[in-house]
Amino acid sequence: MLRETLATAYRKDPALHRARSAEVLLYQGVWALLAHRLAHALWIRRHSFAGRLVSQLSRMATGIEIHPGATIGRRCFIDHGTGVVIGETAEVGDDVTFYHGVTLGGRGWWVDHKGEKRHPTIGDRVTLGVGATILGPITVGSGSRVGPGALVIEDVPPDSTVVAPLAVAIRVRGRSVEPSGEPPPSARW
Amino acid sequence: MLRETLATAYRKDPALHRARSAEVLLYQGVWALLAHRLAHALWIRRHSFAGRLVSQLSRMATGIEIHPGATIGRRCFIDHGTGVVIGETAEVGDDVTFYHGVTLGGRGWWVDHKGEKRHPTIGDRVTLGVGATILGPITVGSGSRVGPGALVIEDVPPDSTVVAPLAVAIRVRGRSVEPSGEPPPSARW
Amino acid sequence: MLRETLATAYRKDPALHRARSAEVLLYQGVWALLAHRLAHALWIRRHSFAGRLVSQLSRMATGIEIHPGATIGRRCFIDHGTGVVIGETAEVGDDVTFYHGVTLGGRGWWVDHKGEKRHPTIGDRVTLGVGATILGPITVGSGSRVGPGALVIEDVPPDSTVVAPLAVAIRVRGRSVEPSGEPPPSARW
């Protein structure tokens, strides 16, 4: 498990070179996933307070918040990770990559009920870009990509890509401009 | 105060069950609000360095940054909380819910002046979605909702909802697609 | 260096008054930049593990992640800072201001290669708004501003401003509304 987790980080992080591969031991995404294995094991054995305590300590150390009830598959990689929030009923497949700031959350306290499925299901080999916000009991199909900053509240089919709008220029070289039409989104990610 | 803060967390967080309600003592949003009560009490008594120190220690432990000068009403709930920033002259009413990553900020260092009101005023019973960014000395009226990822720089009337654009698909089941018109925003939140 | 860093924070933060200027010693943005000077000095002397360790400890204390290989110019200011991620091959000029949640990142693990330039180059006197996400080996020209929440994956010329879409209203004073055309973006930032 540890070996697989470390190998995944090495494979997915271009900043990690062979000669400096010991750095992977410092990766907060690796710590958070190992802490989650412990928290989840406690949780499913109904040691819920202990599970929550492990989760909260991990959050303090890593900035990554994974509810101990969440299910995470194999060879997951969380890069950078600050601000990641994964809710209690989220289910994540194998070989999923998270960048920082990704939320797998509920729709809101006024529509979600205790004890029901409130959080997304993520298939295998999905990449979730920085700041992607995926809300509600929806499914992101296997092989899909969710772009940086994308807000997703409906199902995403397998092998699909969804993207957020790009910024537009309102001043160029000191002169105000009318924003032209958005650049073609297919160039985005 | 403590009892009210804990009861609010219990009511607003669907992940918190009766049988496990002791978990609420681990909630960083609860800690951050209690620390802010202390920091603010120091601040208004002109112990500004001590107030700031409490605020910074709370930020290190919780990831939630509340300037000691900010005014926060009763029964506030901050869920998850990493990345929340509440500025010095922000004023928040009663029964307000923050998700993580919410900013109540200024417009920028080149337009804001020391000693003036630079941050938003939030009414009662407002919900601020994950990553909502509300900038400048504007007002969000009571009973309103600010959607996840929403960027707001003008007043929001009472009992209103403002939302960010949803992500659009540029590839579906392995084939590139022209992004169709955006989904109807009224379905969003 | 320390004096210049502190003076910059004082000049750029309207919450910092002359009578309370000792508070600047508590600023996590100041700590993160000082830690980066040390981490980068270790890194370029090929003490890569030690550099990474300093960077990770700084990240735990400040919520700001700066890869020890990144190049940062003089009089930089990072305000609030939680969630800031600056990648290994990013280059930042002089007098640059970061708000919290800014990413200078790569395009993704499946397109970026170890050992090549993968992160942005930021000119002098650039301001990067809260949550701005700037991805790939692109250039943001000197004197430019990147608005809050802006997603940027192409070059920005000098003295330019790029902005994200504002939120739109879908309910006003309790009644659903058709979203009218977006407000003129030139009013934005």
Coordinates of C-alpha atoms in Angstrom, one line a residue:
Chain A
M1 CA 0.0 0.0 0.0
L2 CA 2.7 2.5 1.0
R3 CA 4.9 1.4 -1.9
E4 CA 2.1 1.8 -4.4
T5 CA 1.2 5.2 -3.0
L6 CA 4.8 6.5 -3.2
A7 CA 5.2 5.0 -6.7
T8 CA 2.1 6.8 -7.9
A9 CA 3.3 10.2 -6.6
Y10 CA 6.6 9.7 -8.4
R11 CA 4.9 8.8 -11.6
K12 CA 2.4 11.7 -11.5
D13 CA 4.6 14.6 -10.2
P14 CA 7.0 16.0 -12.8
A15 CA 8.7 18.0 -10.1
L16 CA 10.0 14.7 -8.6
H17 CA 13.2 13.4 -10.1
R18 CA 14.8 10.1 -9.6
A19 CA 17.8 11.5 -7.8
R20 CA 15.6 13.3 -5.3
S21 CA 12.9 10.7 -4.9
A22 CA 13.2 10.7 -1.1
E23 CA 11.3 14.0 -1.2
V24 CA 8.2 12.0 -1.8
L25 CA 8.2 11.2 1.9
L26 CA 7.5 14.9 2.6
Y27 CA 4.4 14.9 0.4
Q28 CA 1.3 16.0 2.3
G29 CA -0.9 14.3 -0.2
V30 CA 0.8 11.0 0.6
W31 CA 0.4 11.6 4.4
A32 CA -3.3 12.5 4.0
L33 CA -4.0 9.3 2.1
L34 CA -2.2 7.1 4.6
A35 CA -4.0 8.9 7.5
H36 CA -7.3 8.3 5.7
R37 CA -6.6 4.6 5.5
L38 CA -6.3 4.6 9.3
A39 CA -9.3 6.9 9.8
H40 CA -11.5 4.9 7.5
A41 CA -10.6 1.6 9.2
L42 CA -11.6 3.1 12.5
W43 CA -14.8 4.5 11.1
I44 CA -16.1 1.3 9.6
R45 CA -15.4 -0.4 12.9
R46 CA -17.7 2.2 14.5
H47 CA -14.9 4.0 16.3
S48 CA -16.3 7.2 14.8
F49 CA -14.8 9.7 17.2
A50 CA -11.3 8.2 16.8
G51 CA -11.7 8.2 13.1
R52 CA -12.7 11.8 13.1
L53 CA -9.8 12.7 15.3
V54 CA -7.3 11.1 12.9
S55 CA -9.0 12.9 10.0
Q56 CA -8.8 16.3 11.8
L57 CA -5.2 15.9 12.8
S58 CA -4.4 15.0 9.2
R59 CA -6.3 18.1 8.1
M60 CA -4.3 20.3 10.4
A61 CA -1.0 18.9 9.2
T62 CA -1.8 18.7 5.5
G63 CA -4.7 21.1 4.7
I64 CA -6.5 18.2 3.1
E65 CA -9.8 17.2 4.6
I66 CA -11.1 13.7 3.9
H67 CA -14.1 12.6 5.9
P68 CA -13.3 9.2 7.5
G69 CA -16.5 7.7 5.9
A70 CA -15.3 8.5 2.4
T71 CA -14.2 5.6 0.1
I72 CA -11.0 6.1 -1.9
G73 CA -9.6 3.7 -4.4
R74 CA -6.1 2.5 -5.2
R75 CA -3.2 4.6 -6.6
C76 CA -4.9 7.9 -5.8
F77 CA -2.7 11.0 -6.0
I78 CA -3.4 14.3 -4.3
D79 CA -1.0 17.0 -5.6
H80 CA -0.4 20.1 -3.4
G81 CA -3.7 19.4 -1.8
T82 CA -4.5 22.6 0.3
G83 CA -8.2 23.1 0.5
V84 CA -9.2 19.6 -0.8
V85 CA -12.5 18.6 0.9
I86 CA -13.9 15.1 0.3
G87 CA -17.3 14.4 2.0
E88 CA -18.6 11.5 4.0
T89 CA -20.5 9.7 1.2
A90 CA -18.1 10.4 -1.6
E91 CA -16.8 7.3 -3.5
V92 CA -13.6 7.6 -5.5
G93 CA -12.4 4.9 -7.9
D94 CA -8.8 3.8 -8.8
D95 CA -6.1 5.9 -10.3
V96 CA -7.8 9.2 -9.6
T97 CA -5.7 12.4 -9.5
F98 CA -6.7 15.4 -7.4
Y99 CA -5.1 18.8 -7.6
H100 CA -5.4 21.3 -4.7
G101 CA -8.7 22.9 -3.8
V102 CA -10.9 20.2 -5.2
T103 CA -14.3 19.7 -3.4
L104 CA -16.4 16.6 -3.5
G105 CA -19.3 18.1 -1.5
G106 CA -23.0 18.3 -0.9
R107 CA -25.5 20.7 -2.4
G108 CA -26.1 22.6 0.8
W109 CA -27.4 22.2 4.3
W110 CA -31.0 23.1 3.4
V111 CA -31.3 20.2 0.8
D112 CA -29.0 17.5 2.2
H113 CA -30.3 15.1 4.8
K114 CA -28.4 13.1 7.4
G115 CA -27.9 9.5 6.4
E116 CA -28.4 9.8 2.7
K117 CA -25.9 9.8 -0.2
R118 CA -25.0 13.5 -0.6
H119 CA -21.6 13.5 -2.3
P120 CA -20.2 12.5 -5.8
T121 CA -19.1 9.2 -7.1
I122 CA -15.9 9.5 -9.1
G123 CA -15.0 6.7 -11.6
D124 CA -11.5 5.3 -12.4
R125 CA -8.7 7.3 -14.0
V126 CA -10.4 10.6 -13.5
T127 CA -8.4 13.8 -13.2
L128 CA -9.8 16.7 -11.1
G129 CA -8.2 20.1 -11.8
V130 CA -7.2 22.7 -9.3
G131 CA -10.3 24.2 -7.6
A132 CA -12.8 21.9 -9.3
T133 CA -16.1 21.9 -7.3
I134 CA -18.3 18.8 -7.7
L135 CA -21.5 18.9 -5.7
G136 CA -24.3 16.5 -5.0
P137 CA -24.8 12.8 -5.4
I138 CA -23.7 12.8 -9.1
T139 CA -21.3 10.6 -11.1
V140 CA -18.2 11.6 -12.9
G141 CA -17.6 8.7 -15.4
S142 CA -14.3 6.8 -15.7
G143 CA -11.6 8.4 -17.8
S144 CA -13.0 11.9 -17.6
R145 CA -11.3 15.2 -16.8
V146 CA -12.8 18.0 -14.8
G147 CA -10.9 21.2 -15.7
P148 CA -9.4 23.8 -13.3
G149 CA -12.1 25.9 -11.5
A150 CA -14.9 23.8 -13.1
L151 CA -18.3 23.9 -11.2
V152 CA -20.1 20.6 -11.8
I153 CA -23.6 19.7 -10.4
E154 CA -24.8 17.2 -13.0
D155 CA -23.5 13.8 -14.1
V156 CA -20.4 13.7 -16.4
P157 CA -20.4 10.8 -18.8
P158 CA -17.3 8.6 -19.1
D159 CA -14.3 9.8 -21.2
S160 CA -15.5 13.3 -21.1
T161 CA -14.0 16.7 -20.3
V162 CA -15.8 19.6 -18.7
V163 CA -14.2 23.1 -18.4
A164 CA -14.7 26.4 -16.7
P165 CA -14.8 29.7 -18.6
L166 CA -11.4 31.3 -19.2
A167 CA -10.7 34.9 -18.1
V168 CA -11.2 37.6 -20.7
A169 CA -9.1 40.7 -21.3
I170 CA -10.7 44.1 -20.5
R171 CA -7.4 46.1 -20.8
V172 CA -4.6 45.3 -23.2
R173 CA -1.3 47.2 -23.2
G174 CA -2.8 50.1 -21.2
R175 CA -6.0 50.5 -23.3
S176 CA -9.5 49.3 -22.3
V177 CA -11.0 46.8 -24.7
E178 CA -14.4 45.4 -25.3
P179 CA -14.1 41.7 -24.4
S180 CA -14.1 39.8 -27.6
G181 CA -15.9 36.5 -27.8
E182 CA -14.4 33.9 -25.5
P183 CA -11.5 31.9 -26.9
P184 CA -12.5 28.5 -28.2
P185 CA -13.0 26.3 -25.2
S186 CA -11.6 23.3 -27.0
A187 CA -8.2 24.9 -26.7
R188 CA -8.4 24.9 -22.9
W189 CA -7.3 21.7 -21.2
Chain B
M1 CA -22.5 31.0 23.4
L2 CA -20.6 27.7 23.3
R3 CA -23.8 25.7 23.5
E4 CA -25.4 27.8 20.7
T5 CA -22.4 27.4 18.5
L6 CA -22.3 23.6 18.9
A7 CA -26.1 23.3 18.4
T8 CA -25.8 25.3 15.2
A9 CA -23.1 23.0 13.8
Y10 CA -25.2 20.0 14.7
R11 CA -28.2 21.4 12.9
K12 CA -26.4 22.5 9.7
D13 CA -24.0 19.6 9.1
P14 CA -25.7 16.5 7.7
A15 CA -22.6 14.4 8.4
L16 CA -23.1 14.8 12.2
H17 CA -25.4 12.2 13.7
R18 CA -26.9 12.2 17.1
A19 CA -25.0 9.1 18.2
R20 CA -21.7 10.7 17.2
S21 CA -22.4 14.3 18.2
A22 CA -19.2 14.5 20.3
E23 CA -17.4 14.9 17.0
V24 CA -18.6 18.5 16.9
L25 CA -15.8 19.3 19.5
L26 CA -13.3 18.5 16.7
Y27 CA -14.8 21.0 14.2
Q28 CA -12.3 23.6 13.1
G29 CA -15.1 26.0 12.2
V30 CA -16.3 25.9 15.9
W31 CA -12.7 26.5 17.1
A32 CA -12.2 29.4 14.7
L33 CA -15.4 31.1 15.9
L34 CA -14.6 30.7 19.5
A35 CA -11.0 32.0 18.9
H36 CA -12.5 35.0 17.1
R37 CA -14.7 35.9 20.1
L38 CA -11.5 36.1 22.1
A39 CA -9.5 37.9 19.4
H40 CA -12.3 40.4 18.8
A41 CA -12.7 41.1 22.6
L42 CA -9.0 41.9 22.8
W43 CA -9.1 44.0 19.6
I44 CA -11.9 46.3 20.7
R45 CA -10.1 46.8 24.0
R46 CA -7.2 48.0 21.9
H47 CA -4.9 45.0 22.6
S48 CA -4.4 44.8 18.9
F49 CA -1.2 42.7 18.9
A50 CA -2.7 40.2 21.3
G51 CA -5.9 40.0 19.2
R52 CA -3.9 39.5 16.0
L53 CA -1.8 36.8 17.7
V54 CA -4.9 34.8 18.7
S55 CA -6.2 35.2 15.1
Q56 CA -3.0 34.0 13.6
L57 CA -2.7 31.0 15.9
S58 CA -6.3 30.1 15.1
R59 CA -5.5 30.4 11.4
M60 CA -2.6 28.0 11.8
A61 CA -4.8 25.5 13.5
T62 CA -7.9 25.8 11.4
G63 CA -7.0 27.3 8.0
I64 CA -9.7 29.9 8.7
E65 CA -8.5 33.5 8.8
I66 CA -10.8 36.0 10.5
H67 CA -9.4 39.5 11.2
P68 CA -9.9 40.3 14.8
G69 CA -11.6 43.5 13.9
A70 CA -14.4 41.7 11.9
T71 CA -17.9 41.6 13.4
I72 CA -19.7 38.2 13.3
G73 CA -23.3 37.6 14.4
R74 CA -24.9 34.8 16.4
R75 CA -25.3 31.2 15.3
C76 CA -22.7 31.4 12.5
F77 CA -21.5 28.2 11.0
I78 CA -18.3 27.7 9.1
D79 CA -18.3 24.2 7.4
H80 CA -14.8 22.8 6.5
G81 CA -13.4 26.3 6.4
T82 CA -10.0 26.0 4.8
G83 CA -9.2 29.1 2.9
V84 CA -11.9 31.3 4.5
V85 CA -10.7 34.9 4.8
I86 CA -12.9 37.5 6.5
G87 CA -11.5 41.1 6.4
E88 CA -11.1 43.7 9.1
T89 CA -14.2 45.8 8.3
A90 CA -16.5 42.9 7.3
E91 CA -19.8 42.7 9.2
V92 CA -21.7 39.4 9.3
G93 CA -25.3 39.1 10.6
D94 CA -27.0 36.2 12.4
D95 CA -27.5 32.7 11.2
V96 CA -25.0 33.0 8.4
T97 CA -23.4 29.8 6.9
F98 CA -20.0 29.8 5.3
Y99 CA -18.6 26.9 3.3
H100 CA -14.8 26.6 2.8
G101 CA -12.9 29.0 0.6
V102 CA -15.2 32.0 1.1
T103 CA -13.6 35.4 0.9
L104 CA -15.1 38.6 2.4
G105 CA -12.3 40.8 1.0
G106 CA -11.2 44.2 -0.3
R107 CA -11.0 45.3 -3.9
G108 CA -7.3 45.5 -3.9
W109 CA -4.3 47.3 -2.4
W110 CA -4.3 50.1 -5.0
V111 CA -7.9 51.2 -4.3
D112 CA -8.4 50.4 -0.6
H113 CA -7.3 52.9 2.0
K114 CA -6.3 52.4 5.6
G115 CA -9.1 53.2 8.0
E116 CA -12.1 53.1 5.7
K117 CA -14.8 50.4 5.2
R118 CA -13.3 48.1 2.7
H119 CA -15.1 44.8 3.2
P120 CA -18.7 43.4 2.7
T121 CA -21.7 43.6 5.0
I122 CA -23.6 40.3 5.1
G123 CA -27.2 40.2 6.3
D124 CA -29.0 37.6 8.4
R125 CA -29.6 34.0 7.2
V126 CA -27.3 34.3 4.3
T127 CA -25.5 31.2 2.8
L128 CA -22.2 31.6 1.2
G129 CA -21.2 28.7 -1.1
V130 CA -17.7 27.1 -1.3
G131 CA -15.2 29.4 -2.9
A132 CA -17.6 32.4 -3.1
T133 CA -15.6 35.6 -3.4
I134 CA -17.3 38.8 -2.2
L135 CA -15.2 41.9 -2.6
G136 CA -15.6 45.6 -1.6
P137 CA -17.8 47.5 0.8
I138 CA -21.0 46.0 -0.7
T139 CA -24.0 44.5 1.0
V140 CA -25.5 41.0 0.6
G141 CA -29.1 41.3 1.8
S142 CA -30.7 39.1 4.4
G143 CA -32.0 35.7 3.3
S144 CA -29.8 35.6 0.1
R145 CA -27.6 32.8 -1.2
V146 CA -24.3 33.2 -3.0
G147 CA -23.6 30.1 -5.1
P148 CA -20.4 28.1 -5.1
G149 CA -17.5 29.9 -6.9
A150 CA -19.6 33.1 -7.3
L151 CA -17.6 36.3 -7.8
V152 CA -19.6 39.2 -6.4
I153 CA -18.5 42.9 -6.5
E154 CA -21.9 44.7 -6.4
D155 CA -24.8 44.7 -3.9
V156 CA -27.1 41.7 -3.7
P157 CA -30.7 42.5 -2.7
P158 CA -32.4 40.6 0.1
D159 CA -33.8 37.1 -0.6
S160 CA -31.8 36.8 -3.8
T161 CA -29.5 34.1 -5.3
V162 CA -26.5 34.8 -7.4
V163 CA -24.6 32.0 -9.1
A164 CA -21.3 31.3 -11.0
P165 CA -21.3 29.8 -14.5
L166 CA -21.3 26.0 -14.7
A167 CA -18.6 24.1 -16.4
V168 CA -19.4 23.1 -20.0
A169 CA -18.4 19.9 -21.8
I170 CA -15.8 20.0 -24.6
R171 CA -15.4 16.2 -24.9
V172 CA -18.1 13.6 -24.4
R173 CA -17.5 9.8 -24.5
G174 CA -14.2 10.4 -26.2
R175 CA -15.4 12.8 -28.9
S176 CA -14.8 16.6 -29.0
V177 CA -18.0 18.6 -29.0
E178 CA -18.9 22.2 -29.6
P179 CA -20.0 23.5 -26.2
S180 CA -23.8 23.9 -26.4
G181 CA -25.4 26.8 -24.8
E182 CA -25.0 26.8 -21.0
P183 CA -27.5 24.8 -19.0
P184 CA -30.3 27.0 -17.6
P185 CA -28.8 28.7 -14.6
S186 CA -32.0 28.4 -12.6
A187 CA -31.4 24.7 -12.3
R188 CA -28.2 25.4 -10.5
W189 CA -28.4 25.9 -6.8
Chain C
M1 CA 15.9 41.9 2.8
L2 CA 13.8 41.5 6.0
R3 CA 13.3 45.3 6.3
E4 CA 12.3 45.5 2.6
T5 CA 9.8 42.6 3.0
L6 CA 8.2 44.1 6.1
A7 CA 8.0 47.6 4.5
T8 CA 6.3 46.1 1.5
A9 CA 3.7 44.4 3.7
Y10 CA 3.0 47.7 5.5
R11 CA 2.6 49.6 2.2
K12 CA 0.3 47.0 0.6
D13 CA -2.0 46.0 3.5
P14 CA -4.6 48.6 4.3
A15 CA -5.4 46.7 7.5
L16 CA -2.0 47.5 8.9
H17 CA -1.8 50.9 10.8
R18 CA 1.3 52.7 11.9
A19 CA 0.4 52.4 15.6
R20 CA 0.0 48.6 15.2
S21 CA 2.8 47.9 12.7
A22 CA 4.4 45.2 14.9
E23 CA 1.6 43.0 13.7
V24 CA 3.5 42.6 10.5
L25 CA 5.8 40.1 12.3
L26 CA 2.8 37.8 12.6
Y27 CA 2.1 37.8 8.8
Q28 CA 2.2 34.3 7.3
G29 CA 3.0 35.8 3.9
V30 CA 6.2 37.4 5.3
W31 CA 7.2 34.1 7.0
A32 CA 6.6 32.1 3.8
L33 CA 8.8 34.4 1.7
L34 CA 11.6 34.4 4.3
A35 CA 11.4 30.6 4.4
H36 CA 11.5 30.5 0.7
R37 CA 14.8 32.5 0.6
L38 CA 16.3 29.8 2.8
A39 CA 14.7 26.9 0.9
H40 CA 15.8 28.3 -2.5
A41 CA 19.4 28.9 -1.2
L42 CA 19.5 25.2 -0.2
W43 CA 18.0 24.1 -3.4
I44 CA 20.4 25.8 -5.8
R45 CA 23.3 24.4 -3.7
R46 CA 21.8 21.0 -4.5
H47 CA 20.6 20.3 -0.9
S48 CA 17.3 19.4 -2.5
F49 CA 15.9 17.3 0.4
A50 CA 16.7 20.0 3.0
G51 CA 15.2 22.7 0.7
R52 CA 12.0 20.7 0.3
L53 CA 11.9 20.1 4.1
V54 CA 12.0 23.9 4.7
S55 CA 9.3 24.4 2.1
Q56 CA 7.0 21.8 3.6
L57 CA 7.4 23.1 7.1
S58 CA 6.7 26.6 5.9
R59 CA 3.6 25.2 4.1
M60 CA 2.4 23.6 7.3
A61 CA 2.8 26.8 9.2
T62 CA 1.5 29.2 6.6
G63 CA -0.8 27.4 4.1
I64 CA 1.5 28.8 1.4
E65 CA 3.3 26.3 -0.8
I66 CA 6.3 27.6 -2.8
H67 CA 8.5 25.0 -4.4
P68 CA 12.1 25.6 -3.4
G69 CA 13.1 25.8 -7.1
A70 CA 10.9 28.7 -7.8
T71 CA 12.4 32.1 -8.4
I72 CA 10.8 35.1 -6.6
G73 CA 11.8 38.7 -7.1
R74 CA 12.1 41.6 -4.6
R75 CA 9.4 43.3 -2.7
C76 CA 6.9 40.5 -3.2
F77 CA 3.8 40.5 -1.0
I78 CA 1.5 37.6 -0.3
D79 CA -1.7 38.7 1.4
H80 CA -3.5 36.1 3.5
G81 CA -2.0 33.4 1.4
T82 CA -3.9 30.2 2.2
G83 CA -3.9 27.9 -0.8
V84 CA -1.2 29.7 -2.8
V85 CA 0.8 27.2 -4.8
I86 CA 3.9 28.3 -6.8
G87 CA 5.5 25.6 -8.9
E88 CA 9.1 24.6 -9.4
T89 CA 9.8 26.4 -12.7
A90 CA 7.8 29.5 -11.9
E91 CA 9.6 32.8 -12.2
V92 CA 8.2 35.9 -10.5
G93 CA 9.5 39.4 -11.1
D94 CA 9.8 42.3 -8.7
D95 CA 6.9 44.1 -6.8
V96 CA 4.4 41.3 -7.4
T97 CA 1.3 41.0 -5.2
F98 CA -0.4 37.7 -4.5
Y99 CA -3.7 37.3 -2.8
H100 CA -4.7 34.0 -1.3
G101 CA -5.5 30.9 -3.4
V102 CA -3.3 31.9 -6.4
T103 CA -1.8 29.0 -8.4
L104 CA 1.2 29.3 -10.6
G105 CA 0.9 25.7 -11.8
G106 CA 1.4 23.2 -14.6
R107 CA -1.1 22.1 -17.2
G108 CA -1.4 18.6 -15.8
W109 CA 0.5 15.4 -15.1
W110 CA -0.3 13.9 -18.6
V111 CA 1.3 16.8 -20.6
D112 CA 4.0 18.0 -18.3
H113 CA 7.5 16.4 -18.4
K114 CA 10.1 16.2 -15.7
G115 CA 12.9 18.7 -16.3
E116 CA 11.2 21.2 -18.6
K117 CA 9.7 24.6 -17.9
R118 CA 6.1 23.9 -16.9
H119 CA 5.1 26.9 -14.9
P120 CA 4.3 30.6 -15.6
T121 CA 6.6 33.6 -15.8
I122 CA 5.2 36.7 -14.1
G123 CA 6.6 40.1 -14.9
D124 CA 7.2 43.1 -12.6
R125 CA 4.5 45.0 -10.7
V126 CA 1.8 42.3 -11.4
T127 CA -1.2 41.8 -9.1
L128 CA -2.7 38.4 -8.9
G129 CA -6.2 38.4 -7.4
V130 CA -7.7 35.9 -4.9
G131 CA -8.0 32.4 -6.5
A132 CA -6.4 33.4 -9.8
T133 CA -5.2 30.2 -11.6
I134 CA -2.4 30.6 -14.1
L135 CA -1.3 27.4 -15.7
G136 CA 1.5 26.4 -18.1
P137 CA 4.7 27.9 -19.3
I138 CA 3.1 31.2 -20.2
T139 CA 4.0 34.8 -19.5
V140 CA 2.0 37.5 -17.7
G141 CA 3.5 40.8 -18.8
S142 CA 4.8 43.5 -16.4
G143 CA 2.2 45.9 -15.0
S144 CA -0.7 43.5 -15.6
R145 CA -3.5 42.5 -13.3
V146 CA -5.2 39.1 -13.1
G147 CA -8.6 39.4 -11.6
P148 CA -10.0 37.3 -8.7
G149 CA -11.0 33.8 -9.8
A150 CA -9.5 34.3 -13.3
L151 CA -8.4 31.2 -15.2
V152 CA -5.4 32.0 -17.5
I153 CA -3.7 29.5 -19.8
E154 CA -2.4 31.9 -22.5
D155 CA 0.0 34.8 -22.4
V156 CA -1.1 38.1 -21.0
P157 CA 0.5 41.1 -22.6
P158 CA 2.1 43.9 -20.4
D159 CA -0.1 46.5 -18.8
S160 CA -3.2 44.3 -19.3
T161 CA -6.1 43.2 -17.2
V162 CA -7.9 39.8 -17.4
V163 CA -11.0 39.0 -15.5
A164 CA -13.3 36.1 -14.6
P165 CA -17.1 36.2 -15.2
L166 CA -19.1 37.7 -12.5
A167 CA -22.0 35.8 -10.8
V168 CA -25.4 36.4 -12.2
A169 CA -28.7 36.7 -10.3
I170 CA -31.3 33.9 -10.8
R171 CA -33.6 35.0 -7.9
V172 CA -34.2 38.6 -6.8
R173 CA -36.2 39.5 -3.7
G174 CA -37.8 36.1 -3.6
R175 CA -38.7 35.8 -7.3
S176 CA -36.9 33.8 -10.0
V177 CA -35.5 35.9 -12.8
E178 CA -34.0 35.2 -16.2
P179 CA -30.4 36.1 -16.0
S180 CA -30.0 39.3 -17.9
G181 CA -26.9 39.8 -19.9
E182 CA -23.8 39.9 -17.8
P183 CA -22.9 43.3 -16.3
P184 CA -20.2 45.1 -18.4
P185 CA -16.9 43.5 -17.5
S186 CA -15.1 46.8 -17.6
A187 CA -16.8 47.7 -14.4
R188 CA -15.2 44.7 -12.7
W189 CA -11.8 45.3 -11.3

